[in-house]
Every structure is written in structure tokens, then in C-alpha cells.
Amino acid sequence: MIKNESKINDDAMVNVRRSATEHRATWTGLTYVKACEAGKAEFAEKIIREAVAATGVMQGNEIKEACPNPDDLSVFGDTFLPPDAVKTFELEYVTKNADKLEMHFHYCPLLKAWQKLGFDEAACEKLCDIAMDGDRNIAKAMGYDFELGDTIANGCPTCHITYSKKK
């Protein structure tokens, strides 16, 4: 059972960011579901993953250029996730140092969009994993390792995401 309820609801900037994120997730979700309905699930997943991965590489390159010290993962975290983004995802830092950025996300606006559309849990899980290709490729562009642990879409209370220096 997916539980994805926000606790921060009275912050105007956070609400704007969440609305924009939900809108983007709606496009992706409907594209995937409509392709599945047309019997093109595998093709749609391949194309959407490629597009999300390319977006992640572009975003990672932008972050790397803007990051004052890309060798320090705590500095990367501050560049990648400014305070409004932290609030948007109700993010908690578990570890934030030069070598590792481990986070728990307590809310996901992408998932909320898919839930509002009435997608079943399997579709939400698939779309979540596809969306994570963006984060995987941000890590790749930054030269970091990436680990996705538990996710809200898989019924866990939080999403566990870790960026770390290459071993």
C-alpha cells in the first residue's frame, strides 16, 4: 500500500514547485499508460527511459558546472537541492559529507501525480523507476556512484537515495 502524504502544505513556493513537478509527471505518466493501452509498453518504456536519462545527463552537467566543489558531495547536495527542493520532497539528510550524500525523501510529487491519475501500484512503481533514471544519470555526469534503496512507490515510508564517490 502506497502512502505518500505531504506534511508541508502551507509554503507557497513549495506548492508551486510541487505543481510543476506533478504537471511534468502527468505528461510522462499519461504517455506511458497510453502507449501501454496501445500495446507498445516496451517501446514506450525504452523511449521514455532514454529521454529521462538524457535529461539527467544534461542536468548533471549543469549542476557540475554550477557546483563550487564537485568533489565534495555535501557541496553537490547544496547545489542540486536548494532549500525549496528539500522542502518540496520533504527530504531528510541521513549522511551529508564530502564522500557521501544519503537522503530519505518523505514525499514525492511525481508519485502524487500518478496517484491522482488513478494509476495502479505497478504503474506507479514502473514510472518511479523510470524517473530515477534521471537521478542515475545525474550521478553519472557528476562521476558519482548512485544507489536507490527503498521507494515510496514500492510501499516503503520513504525513498532512500545515495550518491557517493566512486569506489
Short mmCIF file of C-alpha atoms in Angstrom, two decimals:
data_model
loop_
_atom_site.label_atom_id
_atom_site.label_comp_id
_atom_site.label_asym_id
_atom_site.label_seq_id
_atom_site.Cartn_x
_atom_site.Cartn_y
_atom_site.Cartn_z
CA MET A 1 0.00 0.00 0.00
CA ILE A 2 1.49 3.31 -1.12
CA LYS A 3 1.40 6.12 1.44
CA ASN A 4 2.52 9.44 0.01
CA GLU A 5 1.11 12.32 2.01
CA SER A 6 2.79 15.70 2.40
CA LYS A 7 3.25 17.35 5.77
CA ILE A 8 4.42 20.72 4.40
CA ASN A 9 1.33 22.26 2.81
CA ASP A 10 1.46 25.96 3.67
CA ASP A 11 4.53 27.09 1.74
CA ALA A 12 3.67 28.94 -1.49
CA MET A 13 6.99 28.25 -3.24
CA VAL A 14 6.88 24.57 -2.33
CA ASN A 15 3.33 24.35 -3.66
CA VAL A 16 4.42 25.95 -6.96
CA ARG A 17 7.36 23.53 -7.29
CA ARG A 18 5.13 20.56 -6.49
CA SER A 19 2.53 21.68 -9.03
CA ALA A 20 5.18 21.99 -11.76
CA THR A 21 6.64 18.60 -10.85
CA GLU A 22 3.20 16.98 -10.87
CA HIS A 23 2.49 18.50 -14.29
CA ARG A 24 5.71 17.02 -15.69
CA ALA A 25 4.88 13.64 -14.11
CA THR A 26 1.39 13.77 -15.62
CA TRP A 27 2.83 14.07 -19.14
CA THR A 28 5.23 11.20 -18.60
CA GLY A 29 2.66 9.02 -16.88
CA LEU A 30 -0.03 9.51 -19.49
CA THR A 31 2.46 8.94 -22.30
CA TYR A 32 3.47 5.63 -20.74
CA VAL A 33 -0.09 4.49 -19.92
CA LYS A 34 -1.46 5.42 -23.35
CA ALA A 35 1.41 3.53 -25.01
CA CYS A 36 0.64 0.50 -22.82
CA GLU A 37 -3.01 0.69 -23.86
CA ALA A 38 -1.86 0.70 -27.48
CA GLY A 39 0.26 -2.41 -26.91
CA LYS A 40 3.53 -0.50 -27.02
CA ALA A 41 4.65 -0.77 -23.37
CA GLU A 42 8.21 -1.97 -24.03
CA PHE A 43 8.80 0.58 -26.77
CA ALA A 44 7.38 3.41 -24.64
CA GLU A 45 9.48 2.43 -21.64
CA LYS A 46 12.62 2.36 -23.78
CA ILE A 47 11.97 5.80 -25.29
CA ILE A 48 10.91 7.43 -22.02
CA ARG A 49 13.93 5.98 -20.20
CA GLU A 50 16.23 7.32 -22.92
CA ALA A 51 14.65 10.77 -22.67
CA VAL A 52 14.78 10.82 -18.85
CA ALA A 53 18.39 9.58 -18.90
CA ALA A 54 19.39 12.31 -21.38
CA THR A 55 17.68 14.88 -19.17
CA GLY A 56 19.63 13.56 -16.18
CA VAL A 57 22.94 13.87 -18.04
CA MET A 58 22.09 17.45 -19.06
CA GLN A 59 21.03 18.35 -15.53
CA GLY A 60 24.11 16.66 -14.08
CA ASN A 61 26.37 18.64 -16.40
CA GLU A 62 24.61 21.88 -15.39
CA ILE A 63 24.98 21.03 -11.71
CA LYS A 64 28.65 20.14 -12.18
CA GLU A 65 29.28 23.48 -13.85
CA ALA A 66 27.42 25.39 -11.11
CA CYS A 67 28.86 23.39 -8.21
CA PRO A 68 31.70 25.28 -6.47
CA ASN A 69 33.36 21.98 -5.48
CA PRO A 70 32.02 18.91 -7.33
CA ASP A 71 34.49 16.68 -5.46
CA ASP A 72 32.59 17.36 -2.22
CA LEU A 73 29.21 15.62 -2.12
CA SER A 74 27.87 17.95 0.58
CA VAL A 75 28.51 20.89 -1.78
CA PHE A 76 26.89 18.90 -4.61
CA GLY A 77 23.86 18.37 -2.35
CA ASP A 78 23.51 22.09 -1.68
CA THR A 79 23.83 22.86 -5.40
CA PHE A 80 21.49 20.08 -6.55
CA LEU A 81 18.89 20.51 -3.81
CA PRO A 82 18.37 24.10 -2.67
CA PRO A 83 16.15 24.66 0.40
CA ASP A 84 12.89 24.81 -1.60
CA ALA A 85 13.67 21.44 -3.22
CA VAL A 86 14.43 19.97 0.19
CA LYS A 87 11.00 21.12 1.38
CA THR A 88 9.27 20.02 -1.84
CA PHE A 89 10.33 16.41 -1.31
CA GLU A 90 10.34 16.68 2.50
CA LEU A 91 13.93 15.49 2.32
CA GLU A 92 15.97 14.38 5.30
CA TYR A 93 19.75 14.11 5.08
CA VAL A 94 20.97 10.89 6.69
CA THR A 95 24.62 11.44 5.72
CA LYS A 96 25.93 14.61 4.15
CA ASN A 97 29.70 14.86 3.89
CA ALA A 98 32.45 15.11 1.29
CA ASP A 99 32.22 11.43 0.35
CA LYS A 100 28.53 10.59 0.66
CA LEU A 101 25.11 12.14 0.30
CA GLU A 102 22.45 9.81 1.71
CA MET A 103 18.87 11.06 1.78
CA HIS A 104 15.39 9.96 2.73
CA PHE A 105 12.57 11.56 0.76
CA HIS A 106 9.33 11.58 2.74
CA TYR A 107 7.10 12.84 -0.09
CA CYS A 108 7.11 12.59 -3.88
CA PRO A 109 5.10 14.98 -6.09
CA LEU A 110 5.72 12.81 -9.15
CA LEU A 111 4.13 9.85 -7.42
CA LYS A 112 1.30 12.08 -6.18
CA ALA A 113 0.50 12.99 -9.80
CA TRP A 114 0.33 9.32 -10.79
CA GLN A 115 -1.85 8.58 -7.78
CA LYS A 116 -4.21 11.45 -8.73
CA LEU A 117 -4.48 9.94 -12.21
CA GLY A 118 -5.61 6.67 -10.62
CA PHE A 119 -2.65 4.60 -11.80
CA ASP A 120 -2.30 1.22 -10.11
CA GLU A 121 0.68 0.44 -7.88
CA ALA A 122 2.52 -1.48 -10.61
CA ALA A 123 2.36 1.50 -12.98
CA CYS A 124 3.48 3.84 -10.18
CA GLU A 125 6.44 1.57 -9.36
CA LYS A 126 7.45 1.39 -13.04
CA LEU A 127 7.16 5.15 -13.53
CA CYS A 128 9.14 5.77 -10.35
CA ASP A 129 11.97 3.56 -11.58
CA ILE A 130 11.91 5.30 -14.96
CA ALA A 131 12.06 8.70 -13.24
CA MET A 132 15.06 7.53 -11.22
CA ASP A 133 16.99 7.20 -14.49
CA GLY A 134 17.30 10.98 -14.27
CA ASP A 135 18.99 10.73 -10.88
CA ARG A 136 21.12 7.79 -12.01
CA ASN A 137 22.41 9.91 -14.88
CA ILE A 138 22.95 13.00 -12.74
CA ALA A 139 25.30 10.76 -10.74
CA LYS A 140 26.94 9.54 -13.94
CA ALA A 141 27.52 13.09 -15.18
CA MET A 142 28.96 14.07 -11.80
CA GLY A 143 31.22 10.99 -11.70
CA TYR A 144 29.47 9.55 -8.62
CA ASP A 145 28.03 6.18 -7.70
CA PHE A 146 24.27 6.06 -7.19
CA GLU A 147 22.18 3.73 -5.08
CA LEU A 148 18.42 3.57 -4.96
CA GLY A 149 17.11 1.77 -1.91
CA ASP A 150 13.53 1.70 -0.71
CA THR A 151 10.93 3.81 -2.50
CA ILE A 152 7.57 5.19 -1.55
CA ALA A 153 6.21 3.76 -4.81
CA ASN A 154 7.17 0.29 -3.54
CA GLY A 155 5.16 0.84 -0.36
CA CYS A 156 8.03 1.98 1.85
CA PRO A 157 7.65 5.05 4.09
CA THR A 158 10.50 6.91 2.33
CA CYS A 159 12.69 6.83 -0.74
CA HIS A 160 16.34 6.11 0.10
CA ILE A 161 18.75 7.70 -2.35
CA THR A 162 22.52 7.76 -2.00
CA TYR A 163 25.18 9.48 -4.06
CA SER A 164 28.76 8.59 -3.20
CA LYS A 165 32.28 8.93 -4.51
CA LYS A 166 33.28 6.22 -6.96
CA LYS A 167 34.95 3.28 -5.27
#
